CSV table of C-alpha atoms in Angstrom, one decimal:
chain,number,residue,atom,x,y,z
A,158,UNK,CA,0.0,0.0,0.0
A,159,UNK,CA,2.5,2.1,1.2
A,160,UNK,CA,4.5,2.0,-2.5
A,161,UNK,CA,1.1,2.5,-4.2
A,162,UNK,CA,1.0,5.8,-2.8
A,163,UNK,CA,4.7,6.7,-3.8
A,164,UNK,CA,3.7,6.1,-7.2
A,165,UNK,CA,0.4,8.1,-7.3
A,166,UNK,CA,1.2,11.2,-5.3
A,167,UNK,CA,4.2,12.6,-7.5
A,168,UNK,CA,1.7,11.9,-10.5
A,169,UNK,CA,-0.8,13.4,-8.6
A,170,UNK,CA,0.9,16.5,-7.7
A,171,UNK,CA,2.5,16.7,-11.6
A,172,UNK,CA,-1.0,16.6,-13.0
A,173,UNK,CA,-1.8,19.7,-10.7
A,174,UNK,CA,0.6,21.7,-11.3
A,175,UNK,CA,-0.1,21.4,-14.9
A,176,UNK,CA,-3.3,22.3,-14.8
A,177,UNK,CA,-2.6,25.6,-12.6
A,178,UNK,CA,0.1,26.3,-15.9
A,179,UNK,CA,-2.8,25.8,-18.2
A,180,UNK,CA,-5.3,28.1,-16.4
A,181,UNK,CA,-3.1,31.4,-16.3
A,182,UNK,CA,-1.2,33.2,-19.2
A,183,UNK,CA,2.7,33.6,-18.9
A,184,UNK,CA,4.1,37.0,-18.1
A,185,UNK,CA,6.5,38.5,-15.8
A,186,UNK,CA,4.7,40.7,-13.4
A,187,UNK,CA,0.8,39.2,-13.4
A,188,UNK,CA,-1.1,36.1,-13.1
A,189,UNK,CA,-3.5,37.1,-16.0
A,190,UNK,CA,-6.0,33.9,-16.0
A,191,UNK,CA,-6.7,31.4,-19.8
A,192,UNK,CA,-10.5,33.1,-19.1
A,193,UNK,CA,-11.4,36.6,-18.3
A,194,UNK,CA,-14.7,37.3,-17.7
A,195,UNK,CA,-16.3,35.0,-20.3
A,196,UNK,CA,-13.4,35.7,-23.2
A,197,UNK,CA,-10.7,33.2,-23.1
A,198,UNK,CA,-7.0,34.2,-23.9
A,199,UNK,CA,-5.8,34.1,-27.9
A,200,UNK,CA,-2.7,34.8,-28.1
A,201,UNK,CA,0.7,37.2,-26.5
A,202,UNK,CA,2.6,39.3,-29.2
A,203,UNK,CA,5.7,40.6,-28.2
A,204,UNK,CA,6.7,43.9,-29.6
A,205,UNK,CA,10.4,44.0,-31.0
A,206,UNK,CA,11.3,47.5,-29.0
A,207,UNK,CA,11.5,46.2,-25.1
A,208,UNK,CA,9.8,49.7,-24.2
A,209,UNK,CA,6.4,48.4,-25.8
A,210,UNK,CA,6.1,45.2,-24.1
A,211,UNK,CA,3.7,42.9,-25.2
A,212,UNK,CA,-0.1,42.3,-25.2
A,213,UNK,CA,-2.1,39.6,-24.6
A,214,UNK,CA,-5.5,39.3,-26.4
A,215,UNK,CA,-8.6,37.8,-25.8
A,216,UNK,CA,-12.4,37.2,-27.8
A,217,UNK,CA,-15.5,35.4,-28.0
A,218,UNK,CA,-17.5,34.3,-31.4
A,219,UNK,CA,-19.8,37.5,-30.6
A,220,UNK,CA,-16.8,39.8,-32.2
A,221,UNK,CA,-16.4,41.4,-28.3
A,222,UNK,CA,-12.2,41.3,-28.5
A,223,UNK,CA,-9.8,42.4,-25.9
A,224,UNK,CA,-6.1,43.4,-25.5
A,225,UNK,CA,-4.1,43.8,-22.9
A,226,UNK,CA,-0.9,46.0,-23.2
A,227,UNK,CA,1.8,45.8,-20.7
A,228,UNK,CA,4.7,48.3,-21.1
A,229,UNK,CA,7.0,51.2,-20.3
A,230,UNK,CA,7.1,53.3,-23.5
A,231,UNK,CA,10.9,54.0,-22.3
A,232,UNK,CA,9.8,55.9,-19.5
A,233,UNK,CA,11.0,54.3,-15.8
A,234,UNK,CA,9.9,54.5,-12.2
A,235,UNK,CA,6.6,55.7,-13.1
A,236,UNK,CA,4.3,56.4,-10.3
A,237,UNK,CA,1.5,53.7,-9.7
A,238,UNK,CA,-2.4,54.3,-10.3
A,239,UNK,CA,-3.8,57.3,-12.8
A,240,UNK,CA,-3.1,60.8,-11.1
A,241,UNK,CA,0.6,61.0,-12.9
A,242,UNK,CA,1.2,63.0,-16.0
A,243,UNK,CA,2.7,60.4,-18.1
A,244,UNK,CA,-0.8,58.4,-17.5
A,245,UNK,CA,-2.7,61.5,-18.6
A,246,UNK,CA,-0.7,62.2,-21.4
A,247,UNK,CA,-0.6,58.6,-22.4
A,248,UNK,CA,-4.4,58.7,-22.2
A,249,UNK,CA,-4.0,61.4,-24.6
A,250,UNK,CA,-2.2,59.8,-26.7
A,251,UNK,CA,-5.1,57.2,-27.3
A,252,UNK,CA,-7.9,59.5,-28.7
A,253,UNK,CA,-4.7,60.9,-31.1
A,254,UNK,CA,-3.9,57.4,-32.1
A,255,UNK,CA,-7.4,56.5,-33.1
A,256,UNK,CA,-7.4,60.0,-35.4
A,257,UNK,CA,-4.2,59.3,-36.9
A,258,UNK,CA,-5.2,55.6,-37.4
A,259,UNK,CA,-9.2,57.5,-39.2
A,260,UNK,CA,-6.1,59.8,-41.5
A,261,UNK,CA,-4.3,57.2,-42.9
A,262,UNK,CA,-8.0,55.5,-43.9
A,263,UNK,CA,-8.5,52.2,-41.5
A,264,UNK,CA,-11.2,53.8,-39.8
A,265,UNK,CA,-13.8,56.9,-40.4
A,266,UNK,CA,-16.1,58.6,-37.7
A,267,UNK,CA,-14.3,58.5,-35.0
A,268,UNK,CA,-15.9,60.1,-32.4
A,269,UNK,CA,-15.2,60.2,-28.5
A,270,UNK,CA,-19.1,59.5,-26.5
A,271,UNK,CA,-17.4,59.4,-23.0
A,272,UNK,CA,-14.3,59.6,-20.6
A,273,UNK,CA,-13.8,59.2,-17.1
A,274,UNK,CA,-12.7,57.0,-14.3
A,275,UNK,CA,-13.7,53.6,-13.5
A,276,UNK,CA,-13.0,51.4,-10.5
A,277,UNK,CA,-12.9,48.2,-10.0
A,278,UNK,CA,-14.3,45.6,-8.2
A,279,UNK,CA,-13.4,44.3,-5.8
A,280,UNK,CA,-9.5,45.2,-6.2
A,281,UNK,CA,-10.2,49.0,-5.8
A,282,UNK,CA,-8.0,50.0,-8.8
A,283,UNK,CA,-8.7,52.8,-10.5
A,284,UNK,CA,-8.4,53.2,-14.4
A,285,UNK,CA,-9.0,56.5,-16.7
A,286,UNK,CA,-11.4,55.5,-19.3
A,287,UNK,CA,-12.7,56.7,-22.8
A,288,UNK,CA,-15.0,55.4,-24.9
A,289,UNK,CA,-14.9,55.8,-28.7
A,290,UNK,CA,-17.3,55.2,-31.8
A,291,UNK,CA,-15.5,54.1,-35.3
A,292,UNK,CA,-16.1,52.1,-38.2
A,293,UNK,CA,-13.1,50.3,-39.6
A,294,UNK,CA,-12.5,50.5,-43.2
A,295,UNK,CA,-12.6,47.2,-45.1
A,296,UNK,CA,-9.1,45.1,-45.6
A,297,UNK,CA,-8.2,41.4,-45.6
A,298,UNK,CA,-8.3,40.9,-42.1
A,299,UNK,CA,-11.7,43.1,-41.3
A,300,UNK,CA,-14.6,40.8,-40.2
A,301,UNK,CA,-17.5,43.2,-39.7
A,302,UNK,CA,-17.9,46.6,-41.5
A,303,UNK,CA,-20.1,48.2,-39.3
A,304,UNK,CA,-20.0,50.9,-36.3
A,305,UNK,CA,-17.8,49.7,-33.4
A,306,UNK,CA,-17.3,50.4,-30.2
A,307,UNK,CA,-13.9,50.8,-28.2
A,308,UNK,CA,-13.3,51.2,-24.7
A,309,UNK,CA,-9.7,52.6,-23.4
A,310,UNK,CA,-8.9,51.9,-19.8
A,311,UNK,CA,-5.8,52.9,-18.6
A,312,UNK,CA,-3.5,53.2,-15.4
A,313,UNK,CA,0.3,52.2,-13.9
A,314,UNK,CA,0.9,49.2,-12.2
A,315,UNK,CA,4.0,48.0,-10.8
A,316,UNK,CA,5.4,51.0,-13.2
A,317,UNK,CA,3.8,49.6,-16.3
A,318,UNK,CA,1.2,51.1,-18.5
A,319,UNK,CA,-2.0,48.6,-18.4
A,320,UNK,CA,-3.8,49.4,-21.3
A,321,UNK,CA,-7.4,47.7,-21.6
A,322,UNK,CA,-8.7,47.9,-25.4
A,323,UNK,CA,-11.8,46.3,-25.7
A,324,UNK,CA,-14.1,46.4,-28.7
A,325,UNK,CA,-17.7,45.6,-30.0
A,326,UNK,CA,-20.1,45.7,-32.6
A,327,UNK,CA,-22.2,49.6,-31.8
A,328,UNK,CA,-25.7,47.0,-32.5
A,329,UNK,CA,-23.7,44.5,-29.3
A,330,UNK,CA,-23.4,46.8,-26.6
A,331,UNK,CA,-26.1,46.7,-24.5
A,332,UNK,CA,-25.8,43.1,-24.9
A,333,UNK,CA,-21.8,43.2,-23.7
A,334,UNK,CA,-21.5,45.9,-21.6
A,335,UNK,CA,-22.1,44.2,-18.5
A,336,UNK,CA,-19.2,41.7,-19.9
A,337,UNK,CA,-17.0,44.5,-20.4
A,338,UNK,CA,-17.3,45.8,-17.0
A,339,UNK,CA,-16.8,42.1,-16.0
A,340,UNK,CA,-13.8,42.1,-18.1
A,341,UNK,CA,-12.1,44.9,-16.5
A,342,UNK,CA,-13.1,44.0,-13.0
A,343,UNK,CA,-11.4,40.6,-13.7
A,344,UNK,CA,-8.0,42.4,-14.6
A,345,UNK,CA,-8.1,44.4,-12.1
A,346,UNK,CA,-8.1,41.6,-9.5
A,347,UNK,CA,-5.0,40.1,-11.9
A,348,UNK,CA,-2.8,43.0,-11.4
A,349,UNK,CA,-2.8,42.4,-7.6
């Protein structure tokens, strides 16, 4: 009896270790989870310049997508939460990007609806928020045509940019907006 349970506890304790692995993405400073709110984990791109970092992104078959971007932009020892002004201007930066991006013709419309703060729950941390309404212009990779919706959240953790990118069909919203709220919540309790 006694070998029996040599042989079945290291096997026991291999299997569960792999199966915490499988349930959380791999990065150096957070335990993002395979699953966030009810959008499981695609894929991690790596940016070549170490000052970008990488992102993580994650989707369901209703076209609600997320990204997660973790990085420095070159700029150390950067204050934690969303009152410092490389956050602000960073946050800047976003509404900029998406006219740059409506210039050189990928998207048209582009309008800002809201901006603000959000906290989360239950972790307490506080993002700046926007929200924006596009339409994306029509190339190879472009599934849906129609009015989108993007949400921007954005803060410093652990003096990293989190960037939260979330988008969704304009005719989803009411339908996902309770997930996105989920979404970020779930994050939030990640960068713990």
């Amino acid at each position: 009896m006694k070998s029996t349970r040599s042989f079945f506890l290291p096997l026991l304790l291999a299997w569960i270790t792999s199966l915490a692995m499988a349930q959380s993405v791999a990065t150096d400073e957070f335990n993002f989870s395979q699953i966030i709110g009810n959008l499981e984990f695609l894929e991690r791109t790596d940016y070549p310049e170490k000052e970008l970092g990488y992102s993580l992104r994650y989707e369901n078959d209703k076209l609600l997508k997320a990204d997660i971007y973790v990085y420095d932009n070159g700029q150390p020892n950067m204050k934690d939460g969303i009152a410092s002004p490389e956050v602000k201007a960073e946050m800047a930066s976003v509404a900029s990007g998406l006219h740059t991006m409506e210039e050189m013709g990928k998207y048209e419309g582009v309008k800002e609806l809201k901006q603000g703060e959000k906290v989360t729950k239950p972790s307490g941390l506080k993002f700046l928020w926007s929200r924006h309404s596009l339409r994306q212009i029509g190339g190879s990779e472009v599934i849906y045509l129609g009015k989108r919706i993007s949400d921007t959240f954005l803060m410093v953790r652990k003096g990293k940019f989190i960037k939260i990118r979330i988008t969704t069909k304009e005719s989803d919203l009411a339908e996902h907006d309770k997930e996105i709220e989920r979404f970020v919540n779930q994050v939030g309790s990640c960068l713990l």
